[in-house]
């Protein structure tokens, strides 16, 4: 059953050096992030309006929401055929169009959402293995722009195949998007990171709160006051003429341990009565992402460079660079002054393709 959401063909025309960078980055990113779909038989499901007391503690519940009743019913019917992630394939799970109990406030989220394409369909679960796995394994069945949100994840995913349990108090979600230009694909995570930092600032201003200076630790982490508060994971698969992108985000909103969280930072600023809510953060993220993604698709990442560098954690940092030549190693201390994209463009002009691939793999493992 098709959904009327497809992304437009992004315009091209980047400079030759930028094109070289994009092509090399695409090769590296595809090597590291390419995911293959795993086909499973549909799990038996029941569809109803669920109450907290009626669902088994071990069962997985998916609740379908949409901007209109038609959107919600259509999504619920499709959700009934999804395959759950590894470790969740046994037993039954439930799909519903309403949920009577504590959890994500879908109505408040939809009221704050102004984006037209992204976030208008939502699957929410009080407890699931991984939102990223559910999205990745069912991409073809789901509308482009759908978001899957979980209160608790017991098999969250990160870079280098890291797995962890994500407790309540975090905003954890994954969403679908598409891209046709392979040269832009590796830069998608930069746009996502920037969208989240800008969304948090805009939300703080809208609520009359002190702006939280969340910064981007390259390539895909979010830091606040030198401590990690979030992470982003982009995976992709290819079908003819288009890349299917699954983007997962985890953001610590309420848990002060083991490091810090957004609302703890507000309390330190003597803001006691007001707290940021997951629903508002998610809505503001999609409102910002939709705008930045359109700019990125039509004009390239260069149009977002200045904004990105303003949120970049590394500007002004001092690092040690080692240069090995003829069995000798020379170490130099340098100060980072260039943004990532500008640096890579200059590398492309000075290095061969092989040298640049080696350098990029080293940077990605940094």
Short mmCIF file of C-alpha atoms in Angstrom, two decimals:
data_model
loop_
_atom_site.label_atom_id
_atom_site.label_comp_id
_atom_site.label_asym_id
_atom_site.label_seq_id
_atom_site.Cartn_x
_atom_site.Cartn_y
_atom_site.Cartn_z
CA UNK A 1 0.00 0.00 0.00
CA UNK A 2 1.88 3.09 -1.18
CA UNK A 3 2.31 6.28 0.81
CA UNK A 4 2.35 9.66 -0.98
CA UNK A 5 5.75 10.72 0.37
CA UNK A 6 8.84 10.70 -1.82
CA UNK A 7 11.70 13.11 -1.70
CA UNK A 8 12.48 15.31 -4.71
CA UNK A 9 15.53 14.84 -6.90
CA UNK A 10 18.31 16.91 -5.27
CA UNK A 11 20.06 19.33 -7.60
CA UNK A 12 23.75 18.80 -8.38
CA UNK A 13 26.54 21.04 -9.65
CA UNK A 14 29.08 21.05 -6.81
CA UNK A 15 32.63 22.11 -7.55
CA UNK A 16 35.08 19.45 -8.75
CA UNK A 17 36.98 19.28 -5.48
CA UNK A 18 33.77 18.96 -3.49
CA UNK A 19 32.60 16.24 -5.85
CA UNK A 20 35.85 14.32 -5.28
CA UNK A 21 35.37 14.63 -1.54
CA UNK A 22 31.79 13.45 -1.76
CA UNK A 23 32.65 10.46 -3.93
CA UNK A 24 35.42 9.30 -1.60
CA UNK A 25 33.29 9.91 1.48
CA UNK A 26 30.47 7.93 -0.09
CA UNK A 27 32.77 4.95 -0.61
CA UNK A 28 33.97 5.08 2.98
CA UNK A 29 30.51 5.64 4.42
CA UNK A 30 28.97 2.84 2.39
CA UNK A 31 31.72 0.50 3.57
CA UNK A 32 30.95 1.33 7.19
CA UNK A 33 27.25 2.07 7.25
CA UNK A 34 25.68 -0.03 4.50
CA UNK A 35 22.97 -2.22 5.98
CA UNK A 36 21.30 -5.16 4.31
CA UNK A 37 17.61 -5.88 4.78
CA UNK A 38 16.76 -9.12 6.52
CA UNK A 39 13.49 -10.70 5.47
CA UNK A 40 11.34 -12.33 8.13
CA UNK A 41 7.90 -13.85 8.22
CA UNK A 42 5.38 -11.44 9.72
CA UNK A 43 4.79 -11.92 13.45
CA UNK A 44 1.18 -12.57 14.49
CA UNK A 45 -0.41 -9.39 15.79
CA UNK A 46 -3.57 -8.17 17.38
CA UNK A 47 -5.03 -4.73 16.71
CA UNK A 48 -7.02 -2.82 19.29
CA UNK A 49 -7.07 0.15 21.61
CA UNK A 50 -4.74 -0.94 24.40
CA UNK A 51 -4.74 -0.27 28.12
CA UNK A 52 -1.61 -0.41 30.22
CA UNK A 53 -2.93 -3.26 32.36
CA UNK A 54 -4.00 -5.44 29.45
CA UNK A 55 -0.64 -5.79 27.72
CA UNK A 56 1.93 -8.31 28.80
CA UNK A 57 5.11 -6.92 30.33
CA UNK A 58 7.19 -8.94 27.88
CA UNK A 59 5.12 -8.20 24.77
CA UNK A 60 5.99 -5.47 22.32
CA UNK A 61 3.36 -2.82 21.71
CA UNK A 62 3.36 -0.53 18.68
CA UNK A 63 0.94 2.39 18.69
CA UNK A 64 0.28 4.16 15.38
CA UNK A 65 -0.26 7.92 15.25
CA UNK A 66 -0.79 10.29 12.35
CA UNK A 67 -1.76 13.87 11.64
CA UNK A 68 -5.19 12.72 10.51
CA UNK A 69 -7.41 9.75 11.39
CA UNK A 70 -6.83 8.41 7.88
CA UNK A 71 -3.06 8.57 8.33
CA UNK A 72 -3.36 6.77 11.64
CA UNK A 73 -5.58 3.96 10.38
CA UNK A 74 -3.46 3.43 7.27
CA UNK A 75 -0.26 3.27 9.30
CA UNK A 76 -1.82 0.89 11.80
CA UNK A 77 -2.77 -1.53 9.03
CA UNK A 78 0.74 -1.47 7.61
CA UNK A 79 2.36 -1.78 11.04
CA UNK A 80 0.60 -5.09 11.51
CA UNK A 81 2.94 -6.70 8.98
CA UNK A 82 6.28 -5.39 10.29
CA UNK A 83 9.09 -7.64 11.45
CA UNK A 84 10.63 -6.88 14.83
CA UNK A 85 14.37 -6.80 15.44
CA UNK A 86 16.67 -9.61 16.58
CA UNK A 87 15.56 -11.15 19.85
CA UNK A 88 11.96 -9.98 19.42
CA UNK A 89 10.72 -12.31 16.70
CA UNK A 90 9.17 -14.86 19.05
CA UNK A 91 5.67 -14.43 20.45
CA UNK A 92 2.97 -11.91 19.67
CA UNK A 93 3.06 -8.14 19.56
CA UNK A 94 0.20 -5.68 19.47
CA UNK A 95 -0.56 -2.79 17.14
CA UNK A 96 -3.02 -0.16 18.31
CA UNK A 97 -4.35 3.26 17.35
CA UNK A 98 -4.55 4.47 20.96
CA UNK A 99 -2.91 3.69 24.28
CA UNK A 100 -4.44 4.45 27.66
CA UNK A 101 -1.54 4.90 30.03
CA UNK A 102 1.60 6.89 30.69
CA UNK A 103 3.94 7.33 27.77
CA UNK A 104 4.79 9.64 24.91
CA UNK A 105 2.22 12.43 24.50
CA UNK A 106 1.49 12.10 20.79
CA UNK A 107 -1.13 14.85 20.81
CA UNK A 108 1.30 17.40 22.26
CA UNK A 109 3.92 16.32 19.74
CA UNK A 110 1.59 16.65 16.76
CA UNK A 111 0.42 20.08 17.97
CA UNK A 112 4.02 21.35 17.99
CA UNK A 113 4.92 19.75 14.63
CA UNK A 114 4.91 22.07 11.61
CA UNK A 115 7.00 19.90 9.27
CA UNK A 116 4.98 18.48 6.40
CA UNK A 117 7.01 15.47 5.34
CA UNK A 118 9.00 14.37 8.36
CA UNK A 119 7.41 13.13 11.56
CA UNK A 120 3.78 13.20 10.40
CA UNK A 121 3.55 9.43 10.90
CA UNK A 122 4.74 7.94 14.17
CA UNK A 123 5.05 4.48 15.70
CA UNK A 124 5.55 4.58 19.47
CA UNK A 125 6.47 1.74 21.78
CA UNK A 126 6.82 1.76 25.57
CA UNK A 127 9.59 -0.84 25.24
CA UNK A 128 11.34 -2.20 22.17
CA UNK A 129 14.67 -3.72 21.25
CA UNK A 130 15.78 -1.05 18.78
CA UNK A 131 13.88 1.61 16.86
CA UNK A 132 16.72 1.53 14.31
CA UNK A 133 16.30 -2.19 13.68
CA UNK A 134 12.55 -1.88 13.25
CA UNK A 135 12.94 0.95 10.74
CA UNK A 136 15.78 -0.71 8.81
CA UNK A 137 14.10 -4.09 8.49
CA UNK A 138 10.75 -2.65 7.35
CA UNK A 139 11.80 0.36 5.29
CA UNK A 140 9.90 -0.68 2.17
CA UNK A 141 6.64 -1.06 4.12
CA UNK A 142 6.79 2.31 5.87
CA UNK A 143 6.23 5.86 4.61
CA UNK A 144 9.28 8.02 4.00
CA UNK A 145 9.38 10.49 6.85
CA UNK A 146 7.97 8.09 9.48
CA UNK A 147 9.46 8.19 12.98
CA UNK A 148 9.59 5.36 15.49
CA UNK A 149 9.86 6.46 19.15
CA UNK A 150 10.54 4.31 22.21
CA UNK A 151 10.39 5.01 25.92
CA UNK A 152 12.87 2.21 26.66
CA UNK A 153 15.27 0.33 24.37
CA UNK A 154 17.01 -2.85 25.49
CA UNK A 155 19.12 -3.28 22.37
CA UNK A 156 20.01 0.24 21.24
CA UNK A 157 22.58 0.59 18.50
CA UNK A 158 25.62 2.77 18.00
CA UNK A 159 28.78 2.99 15.93
CA UNK A 160 31.15 0.01 15.77
CA UNK A 161 28.24 -2.33 16.59
CA UNK A 162 27.96 -1.01 20.14
CA UNK A 163 24.81 -2.19 21.91
CA UNK A 164 23.31 -0.85 25.14
CA UNK A 165 20.13 -0.50 27.14
CA UNK A 166 18.56 2.95 26.96
CA UNK A 167 16.45 3.78 30.03
CA UNK A 168 13.38 5.94 30.41
CA UNK A 169 14.14 9.65 30.46
CA UNK A 170 15.83 9.67 27.06
CA UNK A 171 14.42 10.74 23.72
CA UNK A 172 15.08 7.75 21.48
CA UNK A 173 13.85 7.66 17.91
CA UNK A 174 14.64 6.60 14.36
CA UNK A 175 13.19 7.96 11.12
CA UNK A 176 13.23 7.30 7.40
CA UNK A 177 14.48 9.49 4.58
CA UNK A 178 15.79 9.08 1.04
CA UNK A 179 18.57 10.56 -1.04
CA UNK A 180 19.58 10.12 -4.67
CA UNK A 181 23.00 11.80 -4.70
CA UNK A 182 25.63 9.40 -3.30
CA UNK A 183 28.11 12.26 -2.90
CA UNK A 184 25.89 13.87 -0.28
CA UNK A 185 25.07 10.67 1.58
CA UNK A 186 28.01 10.71 4.07
CA UNK A 187 27.22 14.31 5.05
CA UNK A 188 23.69 13.45 6.13
CA UNK A 189 24.75 12.87 9.74
CA UNK A 190 26.20 16.40 9.85
CA UNK A 191 22.83 17.83 8.84
CA UNK A 192 21.09 15.72 11.50
CA UNK A 193 23.53 16.82 14.21
CA UNK A 194 23.11 20.47 13.25
CA UNK A 195 19.32 20.12 13.19
CA UNK A 196 19.26 18.82 16.75
CA UNK A 197 21.57 21.51 18.18
CA UNK A 198 19.57 24.24 16.43
CA UNK A 199 16.25 22.71 17.49
CA UNK A 200 17.26 22.69 21.16
CA UNK A 201 18.30 26.34 20.98
CA UNK A 202 15.06 27.36 19.26
CA UNK A 203 12.97 25.44 21.77
CA UNK A 204 14.77 27.11 24.69
CA UNK A 205 14.10 30.53 23.15
CA UNK A 206 10.45 29.68 22.54
CA UNK A 207 10.03 28.61 26.18
CA UNK A 208 11.90 31.64 27.52
CA UNK A 209 14.71 29.44 28.87
CA UNK A 210 18.48 29.94 28.79
CA UNK A 211 19.90 28.49 25.57
CA UNK A 212 21.63 25.15 26.08
CA UNK A 213 24.96 25.18 24.25
CA UNK A 214 24.81 21.65 22.83
CA UNK A 215 27.74 21.07 20.51
CA UNK A 216 28.71 18.54 17.85
CA UNK A 217 31.64 16.22 18.52
CA UNK A 218 32.65 15.01 15.09
CA UNK A 219 31.31 12.98 13.51
CA UNK A 220 28.09 12.04 15.31
CA UNK A 221 28.01 12.84 19.04
CA UNK A 222 26.30 15.64 20.94
CA UNK A 223 28.05 17.23 23.94
CA UNK A 224 26.95 19.64 26.64
CA UNK A 225 29.53 21.23 28.95
CA UNK A 226 32.13 18.74 27.82
CA UNK A 227 29.94 15.69 28.52
CA UNK A 228 28.12 13.47 26.06
CA UNK A 229 24.34 13.84 26.03
CA UNK A 230 23.46 12.26 22.71
CA UNK A 231 24.51 10.29 19.67
CA UNK A 232 23.40 9.83 16.08
CA UNK A 233 23.61 6.81 13.79
CA UNK A 234 22.88 6.83 10.05
CA UNK A 235 22.65 3.59 8.10
CA UNK A 236 21.70 3.16 4.47
CA UNK A 237 20.74 0.64 1.85
CA UNK A 238 20.54 1.08 -1.89
CA UNK A 239 17.77 0.34 -4.32
CA UNK A 240 17.65 1.47 -7.96
CA UNK A 241 18.23 5.23 -8.16
CA UNK A 242 17.78 5.94 -4.45
CA UNK A 243 19.43 5.44 -1.06
CA UNK A 244 17.14 4.52 1.83
CA UNK A 245 18.44 6.16 5.00
CA UNK A 246 17.63 5.14 8.56
CA UNK A 247 18.65 7.76 11.12
CA UNK A 248 18.63 6.96 14.82
CA UNK A 249 19.05 9.51 17.61
CA UNK A 250 19.41 9.10 21.36
CA UNK A 251 19.30 12.22 23.55
CA UNK A 252 19.48 12.28 27.35
CA UNK A 253 16.72 14.61 28.49
CA UNK A 254 16.14 13.71 32.16
CA UNK A 255 18.84 11.32 33.46
CA UNK A 256 21.53 13.16 35.44
CA UNK A 257 23.70 10.04 35.58
CA UNK A 258 26.11 8.75 34.42
CA UNK A 259 27.08 12.12 32.91
CA UNK A 260 24.48 14.86 32.58
CA UNK A 261 21.26 15.70 30.76
CA UNK A 262 19.48 18.68 29.26
CA UNK A 263 17.20 19.36 32.21
CA UNK A 264 20.06 19.06 34.71
CA UNK A 265 21.81 21.86 32.82
CA UNK A 266 18.67 23.98 33.11
CA UNK A 267 18.52 23.33 36.84
CA UNK A 268 22.14 24.44 37.16
CA UNK A 269 21.07 27.67 35.50
CA UNK A 270 18.48 28.09 38.29
CA UNK A 271 15.58 27.17 36.01
CA UNK A 272 13.53 25.00 38.35
CA UNK A 273 9.93 25.26 37.20
CA UNK A 274 10.43 24.64 33.46
CA UNK A 275 11.79 21.49 31.85
CA UNK A 276 12.24 20.44 28.26
CA UNK A 277 9.88 17.69 27.17
CA UNK A 278 10.65 14.90 24.74
CA UNK A 279 7.58 15.68 22.66
CA UNK A 280 8.62 19.31 22.10
CA UNK A 281 12.23 18.40 21.32
CA UNK A 282 11.16 15.84 18.72
CA UNK A 283 8.73 18.26 17.05
CA UNK A 284 11.26 21.09 16.97
CA UNK A 285 13.87 18.70 15.57
CA UNK A 286 11.70 17.75 12.59
CA UNK A 287 10.64 21.35 12.06
CA UNK A 288 14.31 22.33 11.78
CA UNK A 289 15.49 19.21 9.95
CA UNK A 290 12.94 19.57 7.17
CA UNK A 291 14.22 23.07 6.40
CA UNK A 292 17.91 22.20 6.60
CA UNK A 293 17.45 19.00 4.59
CA UNK A 294 15.84 20.98 1.77
CA UNK A 295 18.75 23.43 1.74
CA UNK A 296 21.23 20.55 1.84
CA UNK A 297 19.50 18.69 -1.00
CA UNK A 298 19.28 21.74 -3.27
CA UNK A 299 22.45 23.67 -2.44
CA UNK A 300 24.83 21.17 -0.86
CA UNK A 301 26.48 21.22 2.52
CA UNK A 302 28.39 24.40 1.72
CA UNK A 303 25.20 26.37 2.37
CA UNK A 304 25.14 25.03 5.95
CA UNK A 305 28.87 25.23 6.74
CA UNK A 306 28.79 28.41 8.80
CA UNK A 307 25.93 27.15 10.98
CA UNK A 308 27.64 23.80 11.41
CA UNK A 309 30.95 25.32 12.49
CA UNK A 310 29.15 27.51 15.03
CA UNK A 311 28.00 24.30 16.74
CA UNK A 312 31.25 22.39 16.18
CA UNK A 313 33.06 21.30 19.34
CA UNK A 314 36.53 21.16 17.83
CA UNK A 315 37.22 24.70 16.60
CA UNK A 316 40.23 26.01 18.49
CA UNK A 317 41.21 22.60 19.87
CA UNK A 318 44.89 21.66 19.89
CA UNK A 319 45.76 18.22 18.53
CA UNK A 320 48.96 16.25 17.90
CA UNK A 321 49.66 15.29 14.28
CA UNK A 322 52.27 12.61 13.55
CA UNK A 323 54.02 12.41 10.18
CA UNK A 324 56.00 9.20 9.50
CA UNK A 325 58.61 9.44 6.73
CA UNK A 326 61.55 7.12 6.03
CA UNK A 327 61.41 5.36 9.41
CA UNK A 328 61.25 8.69 11.25
CA UNK A 329 58.24 10.10 13.04
CA UNK A 330 57.70 13.81 13.56
CA UNK A 331 55.01 15.10 15.93
CA UNK A 332 53.50 18.55 15.63
CA UNK A 333 50.92 20.33 17.78
CA UNK A 334 48.35 22.16 15.66
CA UNK A 335 45.20 24.16 16.37
CA UNK A 336 42.05 23.21 14.45
CA UNK A 337 40.83 26.23 12.53
CA UNK A 338 39.09 24.65 9.54
CA UNK A 339 35.72 22.95 9.59
CA UNK A 340 35.56 19.30 8.55
CA UNK A 341 34.17 19.90 5.08
CA UNK A 342 36.66 22.66 4.24
CA UNK A 343 39.50 20.49 5.50
CA UNK A 344 38.42 17.56 3.33
CA UNK A 345 38.15 19.74 0.22
CA UNK A 346 41.76 20.87 0.72
CA UNK A 347 42.81 17.25 1.28
CA UNK A 348 41.18 16.29 -2.01
CA UNK A 349 43.25 18.87 -3.86
CA UNK A 350 46.52 17.75 -2.29
CA UNK A 351 46.19 13.95 -2.10
CA UNK A 352 45.67 11.05 -4.40
CA UNK A 353 42.43 9.12 -4.07
CA UNK A 354 44.19 6.23 -2.26
CA UNK A 355 45.90 8.57 0.19
CA UNK A 356 42.64 10.32 0.93
CA UNK A 357 40.74 7.08 1.57
CA UNK A 358 43.43 6.04 4.06
CA UNK A 359 43.27 9.43 5.78
CA UNK A 360 39.48 9.40 5.95
CA UNK A 361 39.33 5.92 7.46
CA UNK A 362 41.79 7.11 10.10
CA UNK A 363 39.64 10.17 10.82
CA UNK A 364 36.45 8.13 11.10
CA UNK A 365 38.09 5.90 13.69
CA UNK A 366 39.32 8.91 15.67
#
